[in-house]
CSV table of C-alpha atoms and ligand atoms in Angstrom, one decimal:
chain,number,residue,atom,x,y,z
A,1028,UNK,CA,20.0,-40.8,-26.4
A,1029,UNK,CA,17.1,-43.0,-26.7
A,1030,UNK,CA,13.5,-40.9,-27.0
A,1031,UNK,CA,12.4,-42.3,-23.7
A,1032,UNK,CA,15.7,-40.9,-21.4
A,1033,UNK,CA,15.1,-37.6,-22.9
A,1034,UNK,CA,11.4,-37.6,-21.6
A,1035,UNK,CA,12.5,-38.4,-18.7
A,1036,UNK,CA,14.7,-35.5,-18.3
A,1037,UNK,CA,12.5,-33.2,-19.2
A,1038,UNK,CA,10.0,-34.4,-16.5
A,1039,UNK,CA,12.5,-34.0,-13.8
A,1040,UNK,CA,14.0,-30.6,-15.2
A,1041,UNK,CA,9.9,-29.3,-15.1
A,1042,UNK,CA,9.7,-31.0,-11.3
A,1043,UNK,CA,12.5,-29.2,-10.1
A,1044,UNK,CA,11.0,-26.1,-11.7
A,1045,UNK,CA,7.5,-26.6,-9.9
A,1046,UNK,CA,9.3,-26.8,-6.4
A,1047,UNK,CA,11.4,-23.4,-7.0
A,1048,UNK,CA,8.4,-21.7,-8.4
A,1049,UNK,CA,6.6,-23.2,-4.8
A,1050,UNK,CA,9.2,-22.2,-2.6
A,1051,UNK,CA,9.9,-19.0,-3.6
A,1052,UNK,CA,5.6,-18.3,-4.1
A,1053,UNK,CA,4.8,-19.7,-0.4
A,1054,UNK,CA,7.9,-18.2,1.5
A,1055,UNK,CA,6.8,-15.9,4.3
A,1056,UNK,CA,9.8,-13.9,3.5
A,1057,UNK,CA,8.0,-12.2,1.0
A,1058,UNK,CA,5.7,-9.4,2.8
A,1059,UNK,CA,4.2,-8.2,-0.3
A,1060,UNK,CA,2.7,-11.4,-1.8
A,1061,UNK,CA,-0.7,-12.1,-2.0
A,1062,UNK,CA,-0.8,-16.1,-1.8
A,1063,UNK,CA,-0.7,-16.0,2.1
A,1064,UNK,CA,-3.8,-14.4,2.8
A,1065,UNK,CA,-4.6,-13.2,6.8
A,1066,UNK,CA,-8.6,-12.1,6.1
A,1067,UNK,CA,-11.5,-13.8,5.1
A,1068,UNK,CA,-12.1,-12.0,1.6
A,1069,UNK,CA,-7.9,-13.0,1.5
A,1070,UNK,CA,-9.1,-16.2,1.6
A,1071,UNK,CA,-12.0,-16.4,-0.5
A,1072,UNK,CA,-9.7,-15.1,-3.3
A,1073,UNK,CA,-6.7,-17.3,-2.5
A,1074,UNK,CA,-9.1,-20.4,-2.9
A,1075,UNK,CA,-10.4,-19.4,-6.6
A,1076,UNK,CA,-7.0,-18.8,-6.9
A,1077,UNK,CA,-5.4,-22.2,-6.2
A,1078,UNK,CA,-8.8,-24.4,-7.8
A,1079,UNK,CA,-8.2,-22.4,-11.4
A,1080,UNK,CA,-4.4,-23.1,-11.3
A,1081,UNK,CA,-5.3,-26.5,-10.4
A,1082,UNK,CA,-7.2,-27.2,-13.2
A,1083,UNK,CA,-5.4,-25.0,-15.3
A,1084,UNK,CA,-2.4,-27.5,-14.1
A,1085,UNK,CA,-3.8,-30.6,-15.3
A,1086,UNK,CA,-5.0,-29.3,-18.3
A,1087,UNK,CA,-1.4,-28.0,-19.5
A,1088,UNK,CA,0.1,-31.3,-18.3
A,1089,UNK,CA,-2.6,-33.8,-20.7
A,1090,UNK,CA,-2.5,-31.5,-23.8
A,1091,UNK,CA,1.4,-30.8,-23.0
A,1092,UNK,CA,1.9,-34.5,-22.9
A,1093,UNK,CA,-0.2,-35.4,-25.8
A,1094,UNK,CA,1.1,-32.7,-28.1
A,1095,UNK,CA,5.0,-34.4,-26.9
A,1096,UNK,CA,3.6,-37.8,-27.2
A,1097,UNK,CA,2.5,-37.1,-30.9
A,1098,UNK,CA,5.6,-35.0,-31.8
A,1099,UNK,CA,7.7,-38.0,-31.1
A,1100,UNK,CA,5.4,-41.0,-32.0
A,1101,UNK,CA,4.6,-39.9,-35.7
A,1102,UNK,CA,7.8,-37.6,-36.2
A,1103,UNK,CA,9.1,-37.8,-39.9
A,1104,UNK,CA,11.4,-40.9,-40.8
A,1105,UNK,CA,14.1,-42.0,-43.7
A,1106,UNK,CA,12.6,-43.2,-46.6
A,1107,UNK,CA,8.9,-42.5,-45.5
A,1108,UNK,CA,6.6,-41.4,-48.0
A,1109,UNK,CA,4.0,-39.1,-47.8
A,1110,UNK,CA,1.6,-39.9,-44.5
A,1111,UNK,CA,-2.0,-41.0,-45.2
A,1112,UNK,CA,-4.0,-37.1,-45.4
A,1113,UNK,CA,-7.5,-36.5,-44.1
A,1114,UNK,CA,-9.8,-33.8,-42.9
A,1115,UNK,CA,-12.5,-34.3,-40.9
A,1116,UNK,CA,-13.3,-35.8,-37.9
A,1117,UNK,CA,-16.8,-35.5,-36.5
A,1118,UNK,CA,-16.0,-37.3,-33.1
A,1119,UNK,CA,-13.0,-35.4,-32.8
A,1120,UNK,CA,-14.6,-32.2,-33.4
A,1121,UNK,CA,-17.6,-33.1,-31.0
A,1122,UNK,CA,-14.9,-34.2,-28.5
A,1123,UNK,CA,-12.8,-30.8,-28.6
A,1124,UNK,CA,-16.1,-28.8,-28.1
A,1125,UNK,CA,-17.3,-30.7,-25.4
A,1126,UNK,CA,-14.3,-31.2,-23.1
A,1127,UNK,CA,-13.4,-27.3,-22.9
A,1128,UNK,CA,-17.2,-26.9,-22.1
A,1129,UNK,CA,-16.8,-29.3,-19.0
A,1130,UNK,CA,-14.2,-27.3,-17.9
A,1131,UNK,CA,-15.5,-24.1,-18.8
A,1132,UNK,CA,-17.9,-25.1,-16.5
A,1133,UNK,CA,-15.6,-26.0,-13.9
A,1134,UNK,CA,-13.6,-23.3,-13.9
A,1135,UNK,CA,-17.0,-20.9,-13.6
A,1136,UNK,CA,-18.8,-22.7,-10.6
A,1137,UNK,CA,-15.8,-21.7,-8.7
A,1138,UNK,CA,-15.5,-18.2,-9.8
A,1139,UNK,CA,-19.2,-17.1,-9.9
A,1140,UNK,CA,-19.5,-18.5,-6.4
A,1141,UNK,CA,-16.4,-16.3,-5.2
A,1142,UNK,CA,-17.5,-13.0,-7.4
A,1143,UNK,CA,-21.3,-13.6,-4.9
A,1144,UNK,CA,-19.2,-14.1,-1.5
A,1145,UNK,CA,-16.6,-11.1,-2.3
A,1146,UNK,CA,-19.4,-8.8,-4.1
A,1147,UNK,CA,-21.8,-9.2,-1.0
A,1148,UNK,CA,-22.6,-6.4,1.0
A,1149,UNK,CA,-20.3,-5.9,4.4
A,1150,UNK,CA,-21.9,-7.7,7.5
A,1151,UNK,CA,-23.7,-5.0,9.7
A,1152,UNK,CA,-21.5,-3.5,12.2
A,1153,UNK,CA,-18.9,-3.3,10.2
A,1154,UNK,CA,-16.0,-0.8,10.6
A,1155,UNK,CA,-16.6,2.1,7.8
A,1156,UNK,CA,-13.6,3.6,6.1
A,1157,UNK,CA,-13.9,5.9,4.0
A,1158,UNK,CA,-11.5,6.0,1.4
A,1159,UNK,CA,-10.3,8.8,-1.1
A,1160,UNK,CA,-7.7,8.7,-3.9
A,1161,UNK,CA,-5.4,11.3,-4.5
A,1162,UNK,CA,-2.4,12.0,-7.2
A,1163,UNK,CA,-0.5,10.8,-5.2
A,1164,UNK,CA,-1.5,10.0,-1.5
A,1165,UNK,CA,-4.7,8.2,0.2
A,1166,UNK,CA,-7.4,9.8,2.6
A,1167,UNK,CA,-8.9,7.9,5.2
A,1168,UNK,CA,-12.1,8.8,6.7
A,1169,UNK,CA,-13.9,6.5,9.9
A,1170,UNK,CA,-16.8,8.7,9.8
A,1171,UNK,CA,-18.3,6.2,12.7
A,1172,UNK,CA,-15.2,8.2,14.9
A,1173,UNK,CA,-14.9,11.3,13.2
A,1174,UNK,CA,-11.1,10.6,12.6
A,1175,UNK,CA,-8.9,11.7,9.3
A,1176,UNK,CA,-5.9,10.5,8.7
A,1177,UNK,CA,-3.9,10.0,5.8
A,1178,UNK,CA,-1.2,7.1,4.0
A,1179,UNK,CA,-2.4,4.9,7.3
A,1180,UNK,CA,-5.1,3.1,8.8
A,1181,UNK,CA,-5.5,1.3,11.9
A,1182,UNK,CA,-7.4,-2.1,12.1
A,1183,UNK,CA,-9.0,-4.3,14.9
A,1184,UNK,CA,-8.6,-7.2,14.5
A,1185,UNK,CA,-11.8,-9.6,14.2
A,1186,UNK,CA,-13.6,-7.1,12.8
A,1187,UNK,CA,-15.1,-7.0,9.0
A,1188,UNK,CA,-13.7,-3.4,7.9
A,1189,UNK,CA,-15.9,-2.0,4.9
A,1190,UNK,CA,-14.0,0.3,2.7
A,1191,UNK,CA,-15.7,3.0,0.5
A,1192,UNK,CA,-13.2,3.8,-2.3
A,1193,UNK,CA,-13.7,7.1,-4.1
A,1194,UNK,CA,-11.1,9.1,-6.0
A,1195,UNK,CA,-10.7,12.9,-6.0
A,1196,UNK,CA,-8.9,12.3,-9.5
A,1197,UNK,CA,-7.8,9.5,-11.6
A,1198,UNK,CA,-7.9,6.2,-11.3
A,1199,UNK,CA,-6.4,4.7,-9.1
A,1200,UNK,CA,-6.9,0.9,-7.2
A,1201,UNK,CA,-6.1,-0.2,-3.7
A,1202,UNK,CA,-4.3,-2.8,-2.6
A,1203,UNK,CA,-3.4,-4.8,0.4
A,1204,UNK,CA,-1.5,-7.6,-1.1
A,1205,UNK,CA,-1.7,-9.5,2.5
A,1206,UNK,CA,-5.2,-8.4,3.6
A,1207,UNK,CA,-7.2,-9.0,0.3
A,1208,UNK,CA,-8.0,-6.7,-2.5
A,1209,UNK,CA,-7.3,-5.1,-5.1
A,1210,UNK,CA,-9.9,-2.8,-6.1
A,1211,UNK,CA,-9.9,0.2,-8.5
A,1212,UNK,CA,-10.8,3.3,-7.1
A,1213,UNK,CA,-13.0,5.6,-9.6
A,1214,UNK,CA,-13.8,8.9,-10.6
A,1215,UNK,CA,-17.1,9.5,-10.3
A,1216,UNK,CA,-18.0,6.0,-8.9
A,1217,UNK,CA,-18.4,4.8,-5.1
A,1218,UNK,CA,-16.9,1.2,-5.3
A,1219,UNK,CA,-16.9,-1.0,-1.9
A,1220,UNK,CA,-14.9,-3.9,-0.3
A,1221,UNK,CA,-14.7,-5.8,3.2
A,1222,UNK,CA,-12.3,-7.6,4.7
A,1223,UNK,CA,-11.6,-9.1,8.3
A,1224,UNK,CA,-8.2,-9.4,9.5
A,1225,UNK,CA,-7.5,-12.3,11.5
A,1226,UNK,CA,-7.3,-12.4,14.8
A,1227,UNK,CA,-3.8,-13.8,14.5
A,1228,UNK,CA,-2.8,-10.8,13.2
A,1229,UNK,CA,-2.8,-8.4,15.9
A,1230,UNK,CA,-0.1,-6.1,16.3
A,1231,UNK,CA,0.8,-6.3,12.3
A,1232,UNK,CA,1.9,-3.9,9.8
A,1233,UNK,CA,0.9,-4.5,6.3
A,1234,UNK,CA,2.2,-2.7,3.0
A,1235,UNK,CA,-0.6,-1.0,1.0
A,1236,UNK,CA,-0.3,0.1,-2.6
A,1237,UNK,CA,-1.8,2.1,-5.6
A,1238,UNK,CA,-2.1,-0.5,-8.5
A,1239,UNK,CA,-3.9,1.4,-11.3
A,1240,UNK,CA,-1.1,3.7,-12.7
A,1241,UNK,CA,-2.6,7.3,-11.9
A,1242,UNK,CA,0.9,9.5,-12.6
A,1243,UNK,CA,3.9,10.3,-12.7
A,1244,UNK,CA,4.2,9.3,-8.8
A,1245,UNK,CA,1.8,6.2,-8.8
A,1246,UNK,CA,4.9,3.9,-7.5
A,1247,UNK,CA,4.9,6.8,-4.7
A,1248,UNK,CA,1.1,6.3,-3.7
A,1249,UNK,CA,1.3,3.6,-1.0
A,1250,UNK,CA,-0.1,2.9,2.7
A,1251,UNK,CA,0.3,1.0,5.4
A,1252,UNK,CA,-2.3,-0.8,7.5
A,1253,UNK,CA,-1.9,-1.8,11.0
A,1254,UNK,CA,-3.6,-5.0,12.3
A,1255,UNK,CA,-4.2,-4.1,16.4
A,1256,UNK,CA,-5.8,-5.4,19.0
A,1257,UNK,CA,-9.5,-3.7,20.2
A,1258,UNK,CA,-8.2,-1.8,23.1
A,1259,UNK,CA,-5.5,-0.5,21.3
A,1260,UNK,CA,-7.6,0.8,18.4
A,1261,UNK,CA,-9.5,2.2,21.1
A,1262,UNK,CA,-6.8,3.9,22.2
A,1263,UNK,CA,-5.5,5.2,18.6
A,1264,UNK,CA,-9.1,6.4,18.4
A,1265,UNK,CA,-9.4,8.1,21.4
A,1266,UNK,CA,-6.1,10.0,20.5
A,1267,UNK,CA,-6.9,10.8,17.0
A,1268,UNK,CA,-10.4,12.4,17.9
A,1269,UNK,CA,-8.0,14.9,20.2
A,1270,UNK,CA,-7.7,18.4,18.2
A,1271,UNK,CA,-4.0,19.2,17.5
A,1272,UNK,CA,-1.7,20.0,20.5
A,1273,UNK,CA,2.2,20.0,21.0
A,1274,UNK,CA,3.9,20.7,23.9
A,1275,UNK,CA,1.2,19.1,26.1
A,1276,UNK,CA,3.1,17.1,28.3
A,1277,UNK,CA,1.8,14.1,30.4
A,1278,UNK,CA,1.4,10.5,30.3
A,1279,UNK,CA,0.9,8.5,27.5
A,1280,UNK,CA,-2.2,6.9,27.5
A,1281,UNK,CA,-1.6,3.0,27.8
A,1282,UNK,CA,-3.5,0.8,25.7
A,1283,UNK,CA,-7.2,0.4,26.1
A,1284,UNK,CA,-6.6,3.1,29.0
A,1285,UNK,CA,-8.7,5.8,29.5
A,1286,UNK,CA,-7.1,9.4,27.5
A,1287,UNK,CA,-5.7,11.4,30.5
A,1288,UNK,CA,-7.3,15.2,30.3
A,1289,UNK,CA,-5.1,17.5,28.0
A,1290,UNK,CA,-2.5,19.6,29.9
A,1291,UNK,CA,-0.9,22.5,28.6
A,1292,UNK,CA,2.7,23.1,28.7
A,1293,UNK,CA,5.4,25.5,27.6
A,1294,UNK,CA,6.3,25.1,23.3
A,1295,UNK,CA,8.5,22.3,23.4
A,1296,UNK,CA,11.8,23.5,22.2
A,1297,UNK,CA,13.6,21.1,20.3
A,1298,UNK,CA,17.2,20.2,20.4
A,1299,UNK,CA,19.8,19.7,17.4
A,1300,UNK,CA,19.7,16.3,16.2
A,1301,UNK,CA,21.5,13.9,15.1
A,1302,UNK,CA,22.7,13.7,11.8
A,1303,UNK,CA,20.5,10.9,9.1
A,1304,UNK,CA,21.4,9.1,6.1
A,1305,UNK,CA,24.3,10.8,3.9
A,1306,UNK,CA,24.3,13.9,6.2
A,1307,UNK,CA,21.6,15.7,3.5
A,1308,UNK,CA,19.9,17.0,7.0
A,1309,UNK,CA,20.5,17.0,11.0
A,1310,UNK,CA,17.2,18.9,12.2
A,1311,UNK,CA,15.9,17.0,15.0
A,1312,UNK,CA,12.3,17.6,16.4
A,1313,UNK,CA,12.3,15.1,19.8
A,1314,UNK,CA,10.1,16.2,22.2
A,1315,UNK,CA,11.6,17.2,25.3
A,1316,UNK,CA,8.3,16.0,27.7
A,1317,UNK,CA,6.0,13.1,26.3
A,1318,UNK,CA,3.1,14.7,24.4
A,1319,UNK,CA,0.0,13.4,25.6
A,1320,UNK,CA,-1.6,10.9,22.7
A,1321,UNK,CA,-3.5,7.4,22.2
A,1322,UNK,CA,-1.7,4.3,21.1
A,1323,UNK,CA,0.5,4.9,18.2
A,1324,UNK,CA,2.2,1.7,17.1
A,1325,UNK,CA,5.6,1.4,18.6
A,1326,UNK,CA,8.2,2.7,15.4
A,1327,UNK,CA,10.7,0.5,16.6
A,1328,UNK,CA,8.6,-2.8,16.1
A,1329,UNK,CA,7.4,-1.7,12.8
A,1330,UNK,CA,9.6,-4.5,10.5
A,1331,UNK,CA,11.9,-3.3,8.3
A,1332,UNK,CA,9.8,-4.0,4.8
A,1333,UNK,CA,7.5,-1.5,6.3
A,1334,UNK,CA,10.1,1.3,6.2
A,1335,UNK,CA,11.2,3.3,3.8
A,1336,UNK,CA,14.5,3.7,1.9
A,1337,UNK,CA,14.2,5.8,-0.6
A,1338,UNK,CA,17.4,7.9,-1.2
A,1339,UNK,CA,17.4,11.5,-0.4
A,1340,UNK,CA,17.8,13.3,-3.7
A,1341,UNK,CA,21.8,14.6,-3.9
A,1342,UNK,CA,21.4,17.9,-4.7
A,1343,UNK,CA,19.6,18.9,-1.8
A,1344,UNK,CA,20.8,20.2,1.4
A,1345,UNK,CA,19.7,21.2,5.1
A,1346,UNK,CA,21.8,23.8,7.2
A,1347,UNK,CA,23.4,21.4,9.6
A,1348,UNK,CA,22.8,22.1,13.4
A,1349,UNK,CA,19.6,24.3,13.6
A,1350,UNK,CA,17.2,24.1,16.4
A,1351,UNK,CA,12.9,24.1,15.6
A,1352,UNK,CA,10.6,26.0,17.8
A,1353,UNK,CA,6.9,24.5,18.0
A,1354,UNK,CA,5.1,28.0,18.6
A,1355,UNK,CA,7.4,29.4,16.2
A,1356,UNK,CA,6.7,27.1,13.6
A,1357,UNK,CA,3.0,26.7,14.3
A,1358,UNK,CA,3.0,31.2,13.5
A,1359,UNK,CA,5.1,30.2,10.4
A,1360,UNK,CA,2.7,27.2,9.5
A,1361,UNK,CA,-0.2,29.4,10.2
A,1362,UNK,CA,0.4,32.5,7.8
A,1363,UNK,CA,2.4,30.6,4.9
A,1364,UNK,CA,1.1,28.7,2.1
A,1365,UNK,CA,0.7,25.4,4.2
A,1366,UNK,CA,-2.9,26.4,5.6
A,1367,UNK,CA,-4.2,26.4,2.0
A,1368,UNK,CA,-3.9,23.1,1.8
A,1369,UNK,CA,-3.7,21.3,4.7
A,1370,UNK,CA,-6.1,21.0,7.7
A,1371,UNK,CA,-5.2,21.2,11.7
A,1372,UNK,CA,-7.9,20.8,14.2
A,1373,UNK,CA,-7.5,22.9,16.7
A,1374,UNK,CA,-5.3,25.4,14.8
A,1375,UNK,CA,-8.0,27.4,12.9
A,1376,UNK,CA,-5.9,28.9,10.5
A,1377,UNK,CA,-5.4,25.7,8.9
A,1378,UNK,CA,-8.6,24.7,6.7
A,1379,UNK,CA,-7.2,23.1,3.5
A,1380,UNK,CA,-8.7,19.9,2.2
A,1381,UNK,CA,-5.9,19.7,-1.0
A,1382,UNK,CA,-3.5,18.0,0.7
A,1383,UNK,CA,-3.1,15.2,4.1
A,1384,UNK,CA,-5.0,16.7,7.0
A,1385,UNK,CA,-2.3,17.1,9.2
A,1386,UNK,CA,-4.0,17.2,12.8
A,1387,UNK,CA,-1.4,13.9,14.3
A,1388,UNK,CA,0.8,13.9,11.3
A,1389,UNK,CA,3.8,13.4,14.2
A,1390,UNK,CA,1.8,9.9,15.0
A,1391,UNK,CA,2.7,8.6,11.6
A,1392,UNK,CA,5.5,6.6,10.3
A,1393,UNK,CA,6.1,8.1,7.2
A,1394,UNK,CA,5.4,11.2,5.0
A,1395,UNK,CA,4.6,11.4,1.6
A,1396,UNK,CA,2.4,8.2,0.4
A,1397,UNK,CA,5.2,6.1,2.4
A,1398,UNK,CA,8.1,7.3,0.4
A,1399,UNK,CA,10.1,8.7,3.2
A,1400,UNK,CA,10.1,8.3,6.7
A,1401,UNK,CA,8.3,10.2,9.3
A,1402,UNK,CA,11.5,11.7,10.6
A,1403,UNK,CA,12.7,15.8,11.0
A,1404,UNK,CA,15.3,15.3,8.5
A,1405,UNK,CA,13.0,13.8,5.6
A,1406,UNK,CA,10.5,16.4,6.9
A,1407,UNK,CA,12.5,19.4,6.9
A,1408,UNK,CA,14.1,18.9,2.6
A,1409,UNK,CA,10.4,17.4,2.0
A,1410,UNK,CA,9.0,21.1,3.0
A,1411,UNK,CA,11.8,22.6,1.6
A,1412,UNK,CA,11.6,20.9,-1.8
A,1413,UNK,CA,8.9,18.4,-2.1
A,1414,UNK,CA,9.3,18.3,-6.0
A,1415,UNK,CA,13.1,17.2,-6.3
A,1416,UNK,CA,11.5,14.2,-3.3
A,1417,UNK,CA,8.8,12.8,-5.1
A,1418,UNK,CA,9.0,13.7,-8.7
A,1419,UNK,CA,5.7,16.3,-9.9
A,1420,UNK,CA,3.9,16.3,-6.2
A,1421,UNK,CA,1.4,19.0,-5.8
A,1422,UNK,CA,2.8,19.9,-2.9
A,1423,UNK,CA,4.7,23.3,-4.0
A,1424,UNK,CA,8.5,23.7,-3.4
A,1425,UNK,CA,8.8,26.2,-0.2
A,1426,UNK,CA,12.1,26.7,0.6
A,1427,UNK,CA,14.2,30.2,-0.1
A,1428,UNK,CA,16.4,30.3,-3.5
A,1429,UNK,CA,15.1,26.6,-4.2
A,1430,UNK,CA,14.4,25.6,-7.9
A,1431,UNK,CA,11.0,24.5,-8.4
A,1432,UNK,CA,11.2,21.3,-11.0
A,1433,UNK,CA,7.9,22.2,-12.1
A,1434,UNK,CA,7.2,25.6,-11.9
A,1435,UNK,CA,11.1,25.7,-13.5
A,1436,UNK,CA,11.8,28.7,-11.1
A,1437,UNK,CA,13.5,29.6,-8.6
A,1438,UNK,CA,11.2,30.3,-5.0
A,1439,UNK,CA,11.8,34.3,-3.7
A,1440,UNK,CA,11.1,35.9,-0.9
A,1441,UNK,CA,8.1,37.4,-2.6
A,1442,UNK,CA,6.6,34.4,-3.3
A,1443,UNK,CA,6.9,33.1,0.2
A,1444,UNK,CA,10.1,31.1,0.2
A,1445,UNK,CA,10.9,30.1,3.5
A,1446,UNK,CA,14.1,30.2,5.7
A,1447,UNK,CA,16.2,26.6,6.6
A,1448,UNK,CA,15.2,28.6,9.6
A,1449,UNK,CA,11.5,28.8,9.3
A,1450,UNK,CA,11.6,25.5,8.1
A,1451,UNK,CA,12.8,23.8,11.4
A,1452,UNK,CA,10.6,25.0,13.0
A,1453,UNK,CA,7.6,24.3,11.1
A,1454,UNK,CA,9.0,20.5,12.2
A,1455,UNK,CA,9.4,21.1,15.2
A,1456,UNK,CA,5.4,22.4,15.0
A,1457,UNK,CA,4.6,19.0,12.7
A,1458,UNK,CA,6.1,16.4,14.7
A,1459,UNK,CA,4.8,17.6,17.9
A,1460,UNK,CA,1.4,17.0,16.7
A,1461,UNK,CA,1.3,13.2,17.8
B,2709,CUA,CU1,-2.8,6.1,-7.6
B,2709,CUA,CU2,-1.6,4.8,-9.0
């Protein structure tokens, strides 16, 4: 094969190469990648992005094709002696200083001018969130509302959202791979970053994740965000600054509507549910009336990369059929360990700032940092044994006769295990709280 044919198969092999590599980069498929930005900051970063890998581009294809060029051209031969040999080459070496200093400065026009844009300070007006790291689950604060929530956030769109990121721990560094980002999140270190999701994204659910490994449960610390119009994150608002209540029954609140006074209602009783994934669990917490809340976004149009999957561990089991009280389960709630940890407004026996505040824990779509979803039979093992679900979680195993992984005992009576029983109910209590 002549020198020139083999160059030329190369080329095409490296073309063929660039287009997968494009294709599979740009596809919107991909819900998780970073290259098709929906926010300004998105696209501040995306730009840098594509200029660096640009220039980065043509300098790998001249030095690439130069280094090839000279591999060929002055490659050994038969019955060639030794090649002239010198050293030194004072307009070479001026020439190979100077051309990485032109694109030096290329590359750092580019970048310095995109570390001023994304470093700036949040335009005024901007939505505050407060954000807090934990091992291995995020707080969000809108002090502006007063709300708490936890693993989610809502968004309006149009509006520059200003994030305060602290950490109650480690390190740990939040992403939205769609939205912009990342930053680390710091002990001891208030760090900032604003972003405006585009209008075009209203009614939009976006993964979050923990990117700074924190843990044995960092790949368990995510978060979703959810791009929605004004009125409806009005709405969500309006619901969320509602103290706790289950079993009020009335009509849901439609979007940008105004919140219809709270009504009070018998304990919704719930009935026995069907049976999810391998049969592990078939407690069932539905609401017999509609409990009275803002705009939560609709479950069944949340898209399926948005939604768990994880496996429920093998080893552990529900008792099939049982039926969760909410007053029940709000008394059990109320004097077991859950109320040192968690926080309910409107049930004062539940103060704790350790774990999620749980005031509309039922309005959620999934529990634990997004591992699971938000559903009575994830619920029920994840009280009975959060340890064997999401491997060294603070949250302590509760149920009766379980084996704690990290405690390495078993849980007793004495020690406040709790019934399959007890447990039900105490989701028929949670999920209620919408
Ligand atoms: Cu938090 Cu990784």
């Amino acid at each position: 094969m002549k020198g020139s044919d083999r160059l030329r198969r190369l080329a095409s092999y490296a073309f063929i190469a660039a287009l997968v590599v494009a294709a599979v980069s740009c596809n919107e498929a991909h819900p998780n990648t970073t290259l098709v930005p929906h926010s300004d900051l998105g696209r501040e970063i995306d730009f840098l992005w594509d200029r660096l890998l640009l220039l980065g581009t043509i300098v790998f294809i001249l030095v690439e094709g130069v280094l090839v060029y000279v591999v060929f051209r002055y490659r050994r031969r038969e019955n060639q002696g030794t090649p002239p040999q010198t050293h030194g080459s004072t307009k070479l070496e001026i020439a190979w200083t100077l051309i990485p200093a032109v694109i030096l400065v290329f590359i750092a026009v580019p970048t310095v001018r995109t570390i001023f844009i994304t470093q700036a300070q949040a335009a005024p007006g901007s939505l505050s969130i407060e954000v807090t790291g934990h091992q291995w689950w995020w707080e969000f604060k809108y002090p502006e509302y007063g709300v708490t929530t936890a693993n989610e956030i809502y968004l309006p769109v149009g509006r520059t959202v200003n994030f305060r990121l602290r950490s109650a721990d480690v390190i740990h560094s939040f992403w939205t791979p769609q939205l912009g980002g990342k930053r680390d999140v710091v002990t001891n270190r208030t760090n900032y970053m604003w972003y405006t999701p585009d209008t075009s994204t209203s009614s939009n659910v976006w993964n979050g994740f923990c990117v700074e490994y924190c843990g044995a449960s960092h790949a368990n610390m995510r978060f979703r965000v959810f791009t929605v119009s004004q009125q409806q994150f009005d709405s969500w608002v309006a619901g969320q600054k509602l103290p706790a209540r289950f079993g009020a029954v009335g009509p849901v609140a439609p979007p940008g509507g105004p919140i219809p006074p709270p009504l009070e209602a018998p304990a919704v009783t719930t009935p026995p549910g069907a049976r999810l994934g391998a049969a592990q669990s078939s407690v069932a917490a539905v609401a017999t009336g509609t409990v009275q809340t803002g705009y939560i976004f609709p479950r069944d149009k949340i898209p399926d990369y948005a939604v768990p999957h994880t496996p429920i561990p093998p080893d552990l089991k529900f008792t099939a059929g049982l039926t969760g009280n909410a007053a029940r389960g709000k008394q059990v709630f109320s004097s077991s360990a859950c109320i040192g940890c968690h926080s309910i407004a409107g049930n004062p026996a539940a103060m704790g700032v350790t774990g999620p505040n749980l005031t509309h824990v039922g309005s959620r779509s999934t529990i634990a940092a997004g591992r699971f979803p938000n559903a009575a039979a994830y619920l029920a093992l994840w009280i009975k044994n959060a340890r064997k679900m999401k491997p060294e979680v603070i949250m302590p195993t509760l149920g009766l006769d379980e084996y704690d992984p990290v405690l390495k005992a078993k849980v007793t009576a004495a020690r406040g295990g709790l019934t399959d029983q007890q447990i039900a109910d105490i989701v028929a209590y949670l999920t209620a709280l919408k």
